mmCIF file of C-alpha atoms in Angstrom:
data_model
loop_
_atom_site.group_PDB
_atom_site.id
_atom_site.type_symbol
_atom_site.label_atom_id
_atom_site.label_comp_id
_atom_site.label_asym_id
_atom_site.label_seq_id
_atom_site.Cartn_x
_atom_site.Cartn_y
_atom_site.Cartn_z
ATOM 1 C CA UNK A 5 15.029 7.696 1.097
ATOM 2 C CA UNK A 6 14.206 3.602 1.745
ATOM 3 C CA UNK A 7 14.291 1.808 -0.724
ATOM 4 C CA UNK A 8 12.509 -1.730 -1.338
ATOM 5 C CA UNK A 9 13.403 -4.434 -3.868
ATOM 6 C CA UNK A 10 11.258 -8.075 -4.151
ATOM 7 C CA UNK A 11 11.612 -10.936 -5.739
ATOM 8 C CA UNK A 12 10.421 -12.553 -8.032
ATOM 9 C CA UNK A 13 8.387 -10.392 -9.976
ATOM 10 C CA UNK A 14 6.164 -13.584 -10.862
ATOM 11 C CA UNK A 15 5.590 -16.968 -8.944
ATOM 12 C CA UNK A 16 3.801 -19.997 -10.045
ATOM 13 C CA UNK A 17 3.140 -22.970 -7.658
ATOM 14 C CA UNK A 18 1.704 -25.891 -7.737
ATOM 15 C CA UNK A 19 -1.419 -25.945 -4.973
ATOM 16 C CA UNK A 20 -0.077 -27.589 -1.638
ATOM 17 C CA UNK A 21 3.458 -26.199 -2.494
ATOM 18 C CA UNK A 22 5.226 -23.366 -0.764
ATOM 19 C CA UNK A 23 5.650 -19.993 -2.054
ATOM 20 C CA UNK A 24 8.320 -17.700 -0.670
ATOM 21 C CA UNK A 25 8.917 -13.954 -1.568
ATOM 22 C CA UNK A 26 11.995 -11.881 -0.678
ATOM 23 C CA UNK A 27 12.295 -8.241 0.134
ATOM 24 C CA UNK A 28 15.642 -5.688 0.688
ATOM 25 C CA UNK A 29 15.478 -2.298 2.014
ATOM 26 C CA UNK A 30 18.216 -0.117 2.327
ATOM 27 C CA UNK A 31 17.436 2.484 5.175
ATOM 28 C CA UNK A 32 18.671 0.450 8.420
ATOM 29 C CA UNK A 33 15.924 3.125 10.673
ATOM 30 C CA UNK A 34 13.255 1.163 8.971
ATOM 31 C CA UNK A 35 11.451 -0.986 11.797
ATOM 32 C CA UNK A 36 8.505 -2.293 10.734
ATOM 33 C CA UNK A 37 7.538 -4.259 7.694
ATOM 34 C CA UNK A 38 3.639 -5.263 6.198
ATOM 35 C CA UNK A 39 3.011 -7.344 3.488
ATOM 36 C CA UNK A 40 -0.283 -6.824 1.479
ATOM 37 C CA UNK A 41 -2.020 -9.273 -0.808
ATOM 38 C CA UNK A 42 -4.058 -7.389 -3.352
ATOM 39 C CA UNK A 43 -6.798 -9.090 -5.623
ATOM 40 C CA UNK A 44 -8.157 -7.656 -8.739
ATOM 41 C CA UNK A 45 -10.524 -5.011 -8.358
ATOM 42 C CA UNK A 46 -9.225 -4.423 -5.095
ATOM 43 C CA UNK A 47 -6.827 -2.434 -2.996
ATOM 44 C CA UNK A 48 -4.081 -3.877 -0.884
ATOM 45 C CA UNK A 49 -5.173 -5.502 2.148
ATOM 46 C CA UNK A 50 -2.448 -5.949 4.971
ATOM 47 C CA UNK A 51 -1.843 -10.127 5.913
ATOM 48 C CA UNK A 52 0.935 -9.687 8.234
ATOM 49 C CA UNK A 53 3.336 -7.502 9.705
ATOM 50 C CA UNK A 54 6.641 -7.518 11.608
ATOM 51 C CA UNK A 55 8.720 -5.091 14.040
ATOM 52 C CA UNK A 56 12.349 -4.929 14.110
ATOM 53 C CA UNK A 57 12.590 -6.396 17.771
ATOM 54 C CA UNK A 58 10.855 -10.123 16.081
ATOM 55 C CA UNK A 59 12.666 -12.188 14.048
ATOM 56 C CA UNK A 60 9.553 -14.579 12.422
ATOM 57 C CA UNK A 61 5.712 -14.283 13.311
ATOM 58 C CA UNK A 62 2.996 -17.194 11.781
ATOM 59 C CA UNK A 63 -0.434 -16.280 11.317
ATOM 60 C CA UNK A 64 -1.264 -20.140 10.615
ATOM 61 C CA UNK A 65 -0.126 -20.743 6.752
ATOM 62 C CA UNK A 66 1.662 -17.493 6.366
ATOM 63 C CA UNK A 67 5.052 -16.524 7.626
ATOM 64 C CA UNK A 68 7.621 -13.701 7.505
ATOM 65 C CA UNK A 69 11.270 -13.653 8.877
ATOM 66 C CA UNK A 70 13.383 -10.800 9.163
ATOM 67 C CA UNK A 71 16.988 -10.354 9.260
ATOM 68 C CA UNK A 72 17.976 -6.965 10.171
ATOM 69 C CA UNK A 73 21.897 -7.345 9.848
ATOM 70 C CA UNK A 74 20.974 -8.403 6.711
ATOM 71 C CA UNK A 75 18.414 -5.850 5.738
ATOM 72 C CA UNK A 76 16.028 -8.298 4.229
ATOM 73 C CA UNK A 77 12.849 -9.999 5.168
ATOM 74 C CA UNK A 78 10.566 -13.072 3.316
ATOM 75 C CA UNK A 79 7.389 -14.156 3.407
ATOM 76 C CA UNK A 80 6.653 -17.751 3.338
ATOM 77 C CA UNK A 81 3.571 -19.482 2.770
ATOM 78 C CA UNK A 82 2.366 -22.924 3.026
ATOM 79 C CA UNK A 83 -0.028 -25.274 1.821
ATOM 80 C CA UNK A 84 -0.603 -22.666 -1.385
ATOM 81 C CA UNK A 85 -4.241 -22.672 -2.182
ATOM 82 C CA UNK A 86 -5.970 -21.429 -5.475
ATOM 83 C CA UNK A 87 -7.272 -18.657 -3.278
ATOM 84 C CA UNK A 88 -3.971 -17.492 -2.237
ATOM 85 C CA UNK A 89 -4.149 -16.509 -6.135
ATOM 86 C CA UNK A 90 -3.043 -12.323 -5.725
ATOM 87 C CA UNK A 91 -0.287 -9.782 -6.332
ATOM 88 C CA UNK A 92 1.532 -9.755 -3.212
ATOM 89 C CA UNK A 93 3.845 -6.480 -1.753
ATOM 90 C CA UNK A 94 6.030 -6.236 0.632
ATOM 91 C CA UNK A 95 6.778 -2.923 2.437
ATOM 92 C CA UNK A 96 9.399 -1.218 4.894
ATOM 93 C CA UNK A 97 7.875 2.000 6.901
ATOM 94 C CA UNK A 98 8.481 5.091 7.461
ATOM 95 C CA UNK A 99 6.692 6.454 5.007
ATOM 96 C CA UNK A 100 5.509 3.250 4.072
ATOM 97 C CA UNK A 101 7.565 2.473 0.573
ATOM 98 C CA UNK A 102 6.256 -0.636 -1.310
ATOM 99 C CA UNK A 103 8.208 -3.672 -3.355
ATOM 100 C CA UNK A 104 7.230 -3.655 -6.778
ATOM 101 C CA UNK A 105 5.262 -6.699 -6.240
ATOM 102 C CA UNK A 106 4.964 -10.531 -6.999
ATOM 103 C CA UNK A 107 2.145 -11.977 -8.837
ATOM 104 C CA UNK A 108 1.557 -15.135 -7.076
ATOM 105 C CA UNK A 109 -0.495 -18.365 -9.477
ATOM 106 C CA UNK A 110 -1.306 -20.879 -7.791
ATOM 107 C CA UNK A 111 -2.275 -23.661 -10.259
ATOM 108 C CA UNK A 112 -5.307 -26.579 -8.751
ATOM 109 C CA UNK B 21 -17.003 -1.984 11.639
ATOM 110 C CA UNK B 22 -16.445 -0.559 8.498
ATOM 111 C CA UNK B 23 -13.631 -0.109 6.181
ATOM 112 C CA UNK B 24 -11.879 2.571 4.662
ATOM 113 C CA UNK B 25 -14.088 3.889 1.824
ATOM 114 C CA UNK B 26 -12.965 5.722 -1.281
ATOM 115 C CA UNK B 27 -15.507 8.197 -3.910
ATOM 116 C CA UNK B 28 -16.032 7.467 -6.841
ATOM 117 C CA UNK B 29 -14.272 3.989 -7.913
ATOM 118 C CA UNK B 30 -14.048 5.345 -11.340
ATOM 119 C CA UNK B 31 -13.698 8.867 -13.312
ATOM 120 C CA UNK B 32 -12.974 9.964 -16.552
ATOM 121 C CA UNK B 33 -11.595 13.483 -17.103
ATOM 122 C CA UNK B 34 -9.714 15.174 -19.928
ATOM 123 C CA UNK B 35 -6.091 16.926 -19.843
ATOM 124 C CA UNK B 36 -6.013 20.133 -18.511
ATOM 125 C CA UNK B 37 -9.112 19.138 -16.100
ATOM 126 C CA UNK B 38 -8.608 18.891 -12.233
ATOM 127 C CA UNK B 39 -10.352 16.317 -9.885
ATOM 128 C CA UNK B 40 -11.079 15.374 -6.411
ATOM 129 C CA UNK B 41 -10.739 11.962 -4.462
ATOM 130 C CA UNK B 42 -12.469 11.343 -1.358
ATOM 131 C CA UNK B 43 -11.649 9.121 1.051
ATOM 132 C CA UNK B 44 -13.032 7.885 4.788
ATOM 133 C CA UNK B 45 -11.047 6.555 7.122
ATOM 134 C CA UNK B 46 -11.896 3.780 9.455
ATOM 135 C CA UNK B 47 -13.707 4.959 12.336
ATOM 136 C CA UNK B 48 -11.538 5.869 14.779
ATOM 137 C CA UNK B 49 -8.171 6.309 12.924
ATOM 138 C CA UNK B 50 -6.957 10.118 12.465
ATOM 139 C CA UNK B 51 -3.913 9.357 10.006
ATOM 140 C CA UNK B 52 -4.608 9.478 6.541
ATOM 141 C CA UNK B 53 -2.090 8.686 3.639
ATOM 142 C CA UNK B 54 -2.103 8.542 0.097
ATOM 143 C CA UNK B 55 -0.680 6.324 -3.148
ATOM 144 C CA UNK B 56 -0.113 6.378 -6.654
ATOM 145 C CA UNK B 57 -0.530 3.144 -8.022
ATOM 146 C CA UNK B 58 0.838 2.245 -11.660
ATOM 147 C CA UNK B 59 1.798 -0.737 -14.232
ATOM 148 C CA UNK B 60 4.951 1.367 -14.681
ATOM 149 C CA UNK B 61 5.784 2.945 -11.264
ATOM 150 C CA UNK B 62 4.227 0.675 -8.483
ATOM 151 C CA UNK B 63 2.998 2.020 -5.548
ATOM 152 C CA UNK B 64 3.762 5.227 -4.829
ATOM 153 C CA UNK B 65 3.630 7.565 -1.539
ATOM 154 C CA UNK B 66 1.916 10.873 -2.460
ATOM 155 C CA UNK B 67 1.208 12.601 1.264
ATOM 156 C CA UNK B 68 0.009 12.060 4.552
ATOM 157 C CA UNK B 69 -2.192 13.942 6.834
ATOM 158 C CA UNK B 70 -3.176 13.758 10.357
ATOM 159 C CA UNK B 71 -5.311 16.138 12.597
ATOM 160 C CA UNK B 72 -6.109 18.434 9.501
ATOM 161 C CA UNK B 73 -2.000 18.757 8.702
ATOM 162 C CA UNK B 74 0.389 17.584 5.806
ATOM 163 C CA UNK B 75 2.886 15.735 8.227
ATOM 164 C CA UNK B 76 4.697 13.987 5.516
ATOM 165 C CA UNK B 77 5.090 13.998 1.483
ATOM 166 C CA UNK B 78 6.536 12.104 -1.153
ATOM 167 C CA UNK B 79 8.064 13.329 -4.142
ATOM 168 C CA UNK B 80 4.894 14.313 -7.051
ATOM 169 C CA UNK B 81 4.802 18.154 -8.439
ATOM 170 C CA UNK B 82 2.383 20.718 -6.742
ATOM 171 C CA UNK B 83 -0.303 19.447 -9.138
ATOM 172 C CA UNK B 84 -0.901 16.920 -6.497
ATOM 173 C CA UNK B 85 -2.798 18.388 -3.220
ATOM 174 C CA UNK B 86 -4.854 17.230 -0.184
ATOM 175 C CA UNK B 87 -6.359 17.948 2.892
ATOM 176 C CA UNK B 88 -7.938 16.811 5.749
ATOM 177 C CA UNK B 89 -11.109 17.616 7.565
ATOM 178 C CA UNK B 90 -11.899 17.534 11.312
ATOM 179 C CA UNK B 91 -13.683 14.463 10.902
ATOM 180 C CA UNK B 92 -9.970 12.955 9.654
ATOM 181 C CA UNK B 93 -12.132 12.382 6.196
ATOM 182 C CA UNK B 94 -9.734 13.439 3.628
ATOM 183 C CA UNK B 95 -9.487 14.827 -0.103
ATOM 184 C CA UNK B 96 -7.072 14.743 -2.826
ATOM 185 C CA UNK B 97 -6.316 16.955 -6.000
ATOM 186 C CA UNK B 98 -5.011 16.514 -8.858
ATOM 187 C CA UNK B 99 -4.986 20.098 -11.222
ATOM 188 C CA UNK B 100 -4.136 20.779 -15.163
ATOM 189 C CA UNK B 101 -4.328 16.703 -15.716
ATOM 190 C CA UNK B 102 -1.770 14.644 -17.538
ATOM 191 C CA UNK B 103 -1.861 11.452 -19.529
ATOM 192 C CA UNK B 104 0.725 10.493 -16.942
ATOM 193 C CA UNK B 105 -1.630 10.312 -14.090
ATOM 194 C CA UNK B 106 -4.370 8.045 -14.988
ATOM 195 C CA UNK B 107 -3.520 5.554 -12.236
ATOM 196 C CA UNK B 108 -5.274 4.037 -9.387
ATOM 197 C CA UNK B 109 -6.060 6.356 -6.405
ATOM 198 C CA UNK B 110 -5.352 4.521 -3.102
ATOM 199 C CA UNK B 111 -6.432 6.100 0.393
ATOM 200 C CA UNK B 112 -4.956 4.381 3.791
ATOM 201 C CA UNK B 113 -5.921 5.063 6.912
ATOM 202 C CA UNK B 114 -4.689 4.196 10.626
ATOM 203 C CA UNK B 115 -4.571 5.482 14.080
ATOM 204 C CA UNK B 116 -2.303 8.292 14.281
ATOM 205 C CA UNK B 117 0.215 7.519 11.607
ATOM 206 C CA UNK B 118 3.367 6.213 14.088
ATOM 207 C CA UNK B 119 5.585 3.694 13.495
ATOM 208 C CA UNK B 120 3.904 0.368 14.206
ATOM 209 C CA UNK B 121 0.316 1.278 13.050
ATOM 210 C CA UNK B 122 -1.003 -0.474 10.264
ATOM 211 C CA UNK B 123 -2.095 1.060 7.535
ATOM 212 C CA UNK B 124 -5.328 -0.260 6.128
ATOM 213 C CA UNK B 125 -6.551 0.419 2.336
ATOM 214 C CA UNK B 126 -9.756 1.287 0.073
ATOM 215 C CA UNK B 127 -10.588 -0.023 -2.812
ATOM 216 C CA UNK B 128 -9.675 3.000 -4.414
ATOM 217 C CA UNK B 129 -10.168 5.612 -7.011
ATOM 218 C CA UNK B 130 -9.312 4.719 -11.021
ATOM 219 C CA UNK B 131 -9.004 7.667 -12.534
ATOM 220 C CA UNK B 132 -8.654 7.677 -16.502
ATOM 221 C CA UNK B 133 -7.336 10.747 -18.490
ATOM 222 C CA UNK B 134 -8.315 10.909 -22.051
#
């Protein structure tokens, strides 16, 4: 079955930095990849996606590139904010199998 | 338009006890999956369903069962509980489970075992 590794495990950034978080999968079928930014208290809620025939999508701060040669993908964010503050997963589909996460700080 | 909803957001049970989750998909969306989420573990596929049938599953004992109604609303079961599966519950929906659909999440379900 896929498999999913991320890294780091833990982030800390200074706000206004960048923050970028790396993902491998190993089954070369998988073609489309979420990332989810979960708060406490709360379940993970999906910030932005990517199919295998896209390189990079923006959604204005946030980022993700894909290199399917390479099997890996990143997601890059800019202009960190306290609010951006979460435990972030990355996730390769089909069925969808998670990273084990990266708690994001983002210290003011 | 609302969001996927999961009941209750907490239970307590005992070992040996069974339980049911329930979860409501956004309106509209027939695919229904489930997770596992622990410290230790991560998140974890349990099953998915879509027009009332199991079309996929991940690898948890037979402990762990589900279905789905016509309205795509969908329960899970968890029988003879463990210590091991106090974890949180998560239900996502989307449209019909293809590749390409997003899956979107509850709040979920945090069940304790004591």
């Amino acid at each position: 079955g896929e498999n999913v590794e991320q890294h780091p495990s833990t982030l800390s950034v200074q706000e206004g930095d960048s923050a970028v978080i790396k993902c491998t999968y190993s089954d070369s079928a998988s073609n489309y990849f979420p990332w989810y930014k979960q708060e406490l208290g709360k379940g993970p809620q999906l910030i932005i996606d990517i199919r295998s025939n896209v390189g990079e999508k923006k959604d204005q701060r946030i980022a993700v590139t894909l290199n399917k040669t390479a099997k890996h993908f990143s997601l890059h964010i800019t202009e960190t904010q306290p609010e951006d503050s979460a435990v972030y997963f990355c996730a390769a589909f089909a069925p969808l199998t998670f990273g084990g996460g990266t708690r994001v700080l983002v210290k003011p | 338009k609302a969001g996927v909803t999961q009941t209750p957001r907490y239970l307590i049970k005992t070992r040996g006890q069974q339980v049911t989750l329930s979860c409501s998909p956004i309106s509209g969306h027939r695919s229904v999956s489930w997770y596992q989420q622990t410290p230790g573990q991560g998140l974890q596929f349990l099953f998915e369903y879509f027009s009332e049938t199991q079309r996929n599953k991940g690898n948890f004992p037979g402990r762990f069962s589900g279905r789905q109604f016509s309205n795509s609303r969908s329960e899970m079961n968890v029988s003879t509980l463990e210590l091991g599966d106090s974890a949180l519950y998560l239900c996502a929906s989307s449209l019909d489970g293809q590749l390409n659909q997003p899956q979107h999440f509850g709040d979920g379900t945090r069940l304790s075992i004591l």
